[in-house]
Amino acid sequence: LSWSAVLILLGFLLFTLSKKNWSFRLEWEKCSRLELSFSAGILIIIVITGLIAFVAAPNNWDSMTYHLRRVMHWQQNQSIANYATNIHRQITYTPFAEYIILHLHILIGHDHLDNLVQWFSMVGTIFGVSLITKELGGQRFQQILAATIAATIPIGILEASSTQNDYVATFFVIGFIVFAQKIVKQPTLLFCDLCKREPSFRDFNQSHILCLRLPFWLMADHQTIAAQTTRPLQILMRLRGNFILIEWM
């Protein structure tokens, strides 16, 4: 029932987007040949890696010894509790990506969707990098160029069709930076909560990426506090931000 609700929501969002005007198509008509070439290259990478991710079974070393091993143990034990193993990564490393894989694996009964967690994260990361470039003042060509650089990272192309979790962690970092930039331009409590709550996924992703997010978090925290009109509210937001920072650590 819950998955049906998710599909209905996604269908509604797609229908809403399809009813918008045709400005997106008109933008493509204004692109230069170089921009269209870069965009076509990105699309080719996304399509090919997506096909590989769906058709090919997970087969790299990390998937066989760590990522999928823990998923199979959880499914077999019908519990995500720790279990006896001589590979400590299966029970000590953060499990968010594997939780999603577990749901997909149980939902369809095989591993055809396991790799798509990384693939969707790659697609989201590419668009996120383009959005960051736009927030920094980049024009259309700069956005396409930034997305092209993100899409053509060799290790990223390899991992996009695997069950590793580096792209999943990267996706949340990119989302965090986007909301941090939004706070600089529009320091509302909504963007503040979206920005500060994202790091809670750190417990389920890769903890060592904290150092990448910390400068943007401090920037967002300063802008949010500066936007408050009263001194008591500024103090309250400062204490709240410090408690979240301690939780990160």
C-alpha positions as a printed NumPy array, in Angstrom:
array([[  0.   ,   0.   ,   0.   ],
       [  2.802,   2.427,   0.872],
       [  4.563,   1.773,  -2.449],
       [  1.278,   2.348,  -4.284],
       [  1.008,   5.742,  -2.59 ],
       [  4.552,   6.579,  -3.708],
       [  3.756,   5.625,  -7.318],
       [  0.559,   7.683,  -7.283],
       [  2.468,  10.695,  -5.96 ],
       [  5.163,  10.335,  -8.617],
       [  2.517,  10.017, -11.313],
       [  0.82 ,  13.174, -10.094],
       [  4.101,  15.081, -10.127],
       [  4.869,  13.94 , -13.681],
       [  1.377,  14.933, -14.805],
       [  1.777,  18.36 , -13.188],
       [  5.125,  18.929, -14.857],
       [  3.77 ,  17.868, -18.235],
       [  1.024,  20.523, -18.002],
       [  3.527,  23.356, -17.749],
       [  4.354,  25.606, -20.68 ],
       [  6.839,  24.724, -23.412],
       [  9.599,  27.061, -22.242],
       [ 11.879,  24.087, -21.623],
       [ 11.633,  23.053, -25.28 ],
       [ 12.188,  26.619, -26.407],
       [ 15.363,  26.774, -24.316],
       [ 16.771,  23.76 , -26.167],
       [ 16.108,  25.495, -29.471],
       [ 18.376,  28.343, -28.342],
       [ 21.299,  26.055, -27.479],
       [ 24.458,  26.122, -29.576],
       [ 25.829,  23.011, -31.249],
       [ 28.497,  22.705, -28.561],
       [ 25.88 ,  22.84 , -25.812],
       [ 23.74 ,  20.278, -27.62 ],
       [ 26.793,  18.028, -28.065],
       [ 27.636,  18.161, -24.364],
       [ 23.985,  17.542, -23.446],
       [ 23.8  ,  14.589, -25.821],
       [ 26.938,  13.131, -24.253],
       [ 25.398,  13.42 , -20.787],
       [ 22.211,  11.753, -22.012],
       [ 24.17 ,   8.904, -23.608],
       [ 26.073,   8.267, -20.364],
       [ 22.858,   8.307, -18.335],
       [ 21.032,   5.937, -20.718],
       [ 23.898,   3.451, -21.11 ],
       [ 24.701,   3.284, -17.394],
       [ 20.983,   2.962, -16.656],
       [ 20.63 ,   0.011, -19.026],
       [ 23.69 ,  -1.669, -17.545],
       [ 22.425,  -1.031, -14.02 ],
       [ 19.082,  -2.646, -14.834],
       [ 20.231,  -5.562, -16.976],
       [ 23.534,  -6.582, -15.35 ],
       [ 23.572,  -8.19 , -11.927],
       [ 25.76 ,  -6.537,  -9.263],
       [ 29.204,  -8.1  ,  -9.601],
       [ 31.939,  -5.856,  -8.215],
       [ 34.026,  -6.701,  -5.163],
       [ 32.365,  -4.321,  -2.713],
       [ 28.904,  -5.498,  -3.723],
       [ 29.763,  -9.148,  -3.225],
       [ 31.614,  -8.781,   0.083],
       [ 29.817,  -5.911,   1.767],
       [ 26.817,  -4.105,   0.276],
       [ 24.693,  -7.01 ,  -0.928],
       [ 25.942,  -9.428,   1.725],
       [ 24.335,  -7.347,   4.447],
       [ 21.124,  -7.002,   2.418],
       [ 20.877, -10.775,   2.023],
       [ 21.532, -11.305,   5.73 ],
       [ 18.823,  -8.812,   6.676],
       [ 16.337, -10.446,   4.319],
       [ 17.196, -13.932,   5.537],
       [ 17.084, -12.972,   9.215],
       [ 14.011, -10.769,   8.74 ],
       [ 15.804,  -8.217,  10.882],
       [ 18.407,  -5.485,  10.481],
       [ 20.04 ,  -6.398,  13.789],
       [ 23.74 ,  -7.212,  13.869],
       [ 24.756, -10.753,  12.999],
       [ 27.889, -12.877,  13.218],
       [ 30.373, -12.103,  10.441],
       [ 34.121, -11.82 ,   9.972],
       [ 33.694,  -8.843,   7.615],
       [ 33.182,  -5.942,  10.01 ],
       [ 32.037,  -3.559,   7.254],
       [ 28.743,  -5.436,   7.031],
       [ 27.712,  -4.415,  10.546],
       [ 29.701,  -1.24 ,  11.246],
       [ 29.414,   0.867,   8.093],
       [ 26.44 ,   3.172,   7.594],
       [ 23.461,   1.399,   5.963],
       [ 21.149,   3.951,   4.31 ],
       [ 21.758,   2.93 ,   0.682],
       [ 21.447,  -0.74 ,   1.61 ],
       [ 18.113,  -0.053,   3.348],
       [ 16.747,   1.225,   0.029],
       [ 18.239,  -1.739,  -1.834],
       [ 16.616,  -4.08 ,   0.7  ],
       [ 13.185,  -2.579,   0.023],
       [ 13.595,  -2.849,  -3.742],
       [ 14.982,  -6.379,  -3.529],
       [ 12.098,  -7.619,  -1.408],
       [  9.563,  -5.682,  -3.483],
       [ 10.35 ,  -7.404,  -6.806],
       [ 12.108, -10.558,  -5.57 ],
       [ 15.381, -10.203,  -7.509],
       [ 18.327,  -7.861,  -7.999],
       [ 17.361,  -5.977, -11.182],
       [ 16.655,  -2.778,  -9.245],
       [ 19.553,  -2.97 ,  -6.794],
       [ 21.951,  -0.968,  -8.961],
       [ 19.384,   1.728,  -9.676],
       [ 19.87 ,   3.296,  -6.242],
       [ 23.319,   4.458,  -7.296],
       [ 22.138,   5.298, -10.813],
       [ 19.329,   7.59 ,  -9.671],
       [ 21.758,   9.231,  -7.25 ],
       [ 24.134,   9.863, -10.16 ],
       [ 21.359,  11.477, -12.213],
       [ 20.342,  13.64 ,  -9.255],
       [ 23.961,  14.631,  -8.672],
       [ 24.398,  15.733, -12.29 ],
       [ 21.335,  17.965, -12.127],
       [ 22.364,  19.188,  -8.686],
       [ 25.803,  20.262,  -9.911],
       [ 24.127,  22.195, -12.722],
       [ 21.821,  23.877, -10.198],
       [ 24.752,  24.854,  -7.976],
       [ 26.413,  26.435, -10.999],
       [ 23.236,  28.408, -11.688],
       [ 23.05 ,  29.608,  -8.082],
       [ 26.64 ,  30.819,  -8.386],
       [ 25.684,  32.942, -11.396],
       [ 26.608,  30.588, -14.21 ],
       [ 24.861,  30.832, -17.554],
       [ 23.438,  27.951, -19.585],
       [ 26.759,  26.946, -21.095],
       [ 28.463,  26.936, -17.685],
       [ 25.659,  24.778, -16.283],
       [ 25.952,  22.262, -19.115],
       [ 29.749,  22.232, -18.816],
       [ 29.574,  21.611, -15.048],
       [ 27.063,  18.802, -15.582],
       [ 29.314,  17.302, -18.274],
       [ 32.317,  17.285, -15.941],
       [ 30.221,  15.62 , -13.226],
       [ 28.824,  13.019, -15.632],
       [ 32.175,  12.045, -17.145],
       [ 34.072,  11.26 , -13.94 ],
       [ 35.473,   7.762, -14.728],
       [ 34.916,   6.275, -11.273],
       [ 31.424,   7.776, -11.265],
       [ 30.515,   6.063, -14.529],
       [ 31.727,   2.738, -13.125],
       [ 29.915,   3.116,  -9.82 ],
       [ 26.663,   4.331, -11.391],
       [ 25.789,   0.744, -12.329],
       [ 26.804,  -0.831,  -9.024],
       [ 25.445,  -1.109,  -5.482],
       [ 28.149,   1.043,  -3.927],
       [ 26.99 ,   4.063,  -1.949],
       [ 29.392,   6.856,  -2.924],
       [ 26.949,   8.496,  -5.311],
       [ 24.171,   8.223,  -2.732],
       [ 26.298,  10.163,  -0.252],
       [ 27.319,  12.623,  -2.97 ],
       [ 23.692,  13.257,  -3.874],
       [ 22.877,  14.339,  -0.323],
       [ 25.977,  16.534,  -0.159],
       [ 24.962,  18.247,  -3.408],
       [ 21.432,  18.745,  -2.088],
       [ 22.836,  20.198,   1.114],
       [ 24.975,  22.702,  -0.809],
       [ 21.994,  23.722,  -2.962],
       [ 19.891,  24.538,   0.108],
       [ 22.839,  26.303,   1.724],
       [ 23.049,  28.549,  -1.334],
       [ 19.296,  29.127,  -1.17 ],
       [ 19.665,  30.291,   2.429],
       [ 22.25 ,  32.885,   1.417],
       [ 19.776,  34.409,  -1.061],
       [ 16.582,  33.722,   0.878],
       [ 17.246,  32.894,   4.577],
       [ 13.88 ,  31.391,   5.48 ],
       [ 13.211,  28.823,   8.182],
       [ 12.054,  26.341,   5.515],
       [ 15.411,  26.353,   3.726],
       [ 17.127,  26.33 ,   7.112],
       [ 15.353,  23.147,   8.174],
       [ 15.917,  21.463,   4.816],
       [ 19.595,  22.358,   4.991],
       [ 20.18 ,  21.388,   8.593],
       [ 18.12 ,  18.209,   8.567],
       [ 19.889,  16.761,   5.536],
       [ 23.024,  15.944,   7.558],
       [ 20.933,  13.544,   9.634],
       [ 21.389,  11.222,   6.652],
       [ 25.083,  11.284,   7.516],
       [ 24.371,   8.534,  10.028],
       [ 23.102,   6.405,   7.146],
       [ 25.674,   7.367,   4.512],
       [ 29.392,   8.063,   4.745],
       [ 30.451,   9.979,   7.838],
       [ 33.787,  11.169,   6.458],
       [ 32.061,  13.633,   4.124],
       [ 31.27 ,  15.85 ,   7.124],
       [ 34.36 ,  17.94 ,   6.364],
       [ 32.932,  18.771,   2.92 ],
       [ 29.646,  20.014,   4.33 ],
       [ 30.898,  21.874,   7.383],
       [ 31.839,  25.185,   5.647],
       [ 28.465,  25.351,   3.892],
       [ 26.685,  24.51 ,   7.137],
       [ 28.434,  27.357,   8.973],
       [ 27.522,  29.742,   6.143],
       [ 23.875,  28.666,   6.216],
       [ 23.776,  28.855,  10.019],
       [ 25.14 ,  32.414,  10.013],
       [ 22.678,  33.586,   7.364],
       [ 19.712,  32.02 ,   9.152],
       [ 20.584,  33.613,  12.48 ],
       [ 21.234,  37.005,  10.875],
       [ 17.76 ,  36.904,   9.313],
       [ 16.025,  36.676,  12.697],
       [ 14.599,  39.987,  13.874],
       [ 14.709,  39.52 ,  17.645],
       [ 17.65 ,  38.793,  19.911],
       [ 15.962,  35.888,  21.811],
       [ 15.146,  34.156,  18.526],
       [ 18.746,  34.599,  17.356],
       [ 20.001,  32.989,  20.576],
       [ 17.492,  30.136,  20.191],
       [ 18.586,  29.484,  16.602],
       [ 22.238,  29.576,  17.626],
       [ 21.648,  26.961,  20.359],
       [ 19.635,  24.836,  17.937],
       [ 22.401,  25.005,  15.361],
       [ 25.036,  24.051,  17.933],
       [ 23.035,  21.02 ,  19.052],
       [ 22.724,  19.857,  15.433],
       [ 26.458,  20.37 ,  14.916],
       [ 27.207,  18.294,  18.035],
       [ 24.895,  15.571,  16.684],
       [ 26.927,  15.519,  13.462],
       [ 30.081,  14.857,  15.411]])
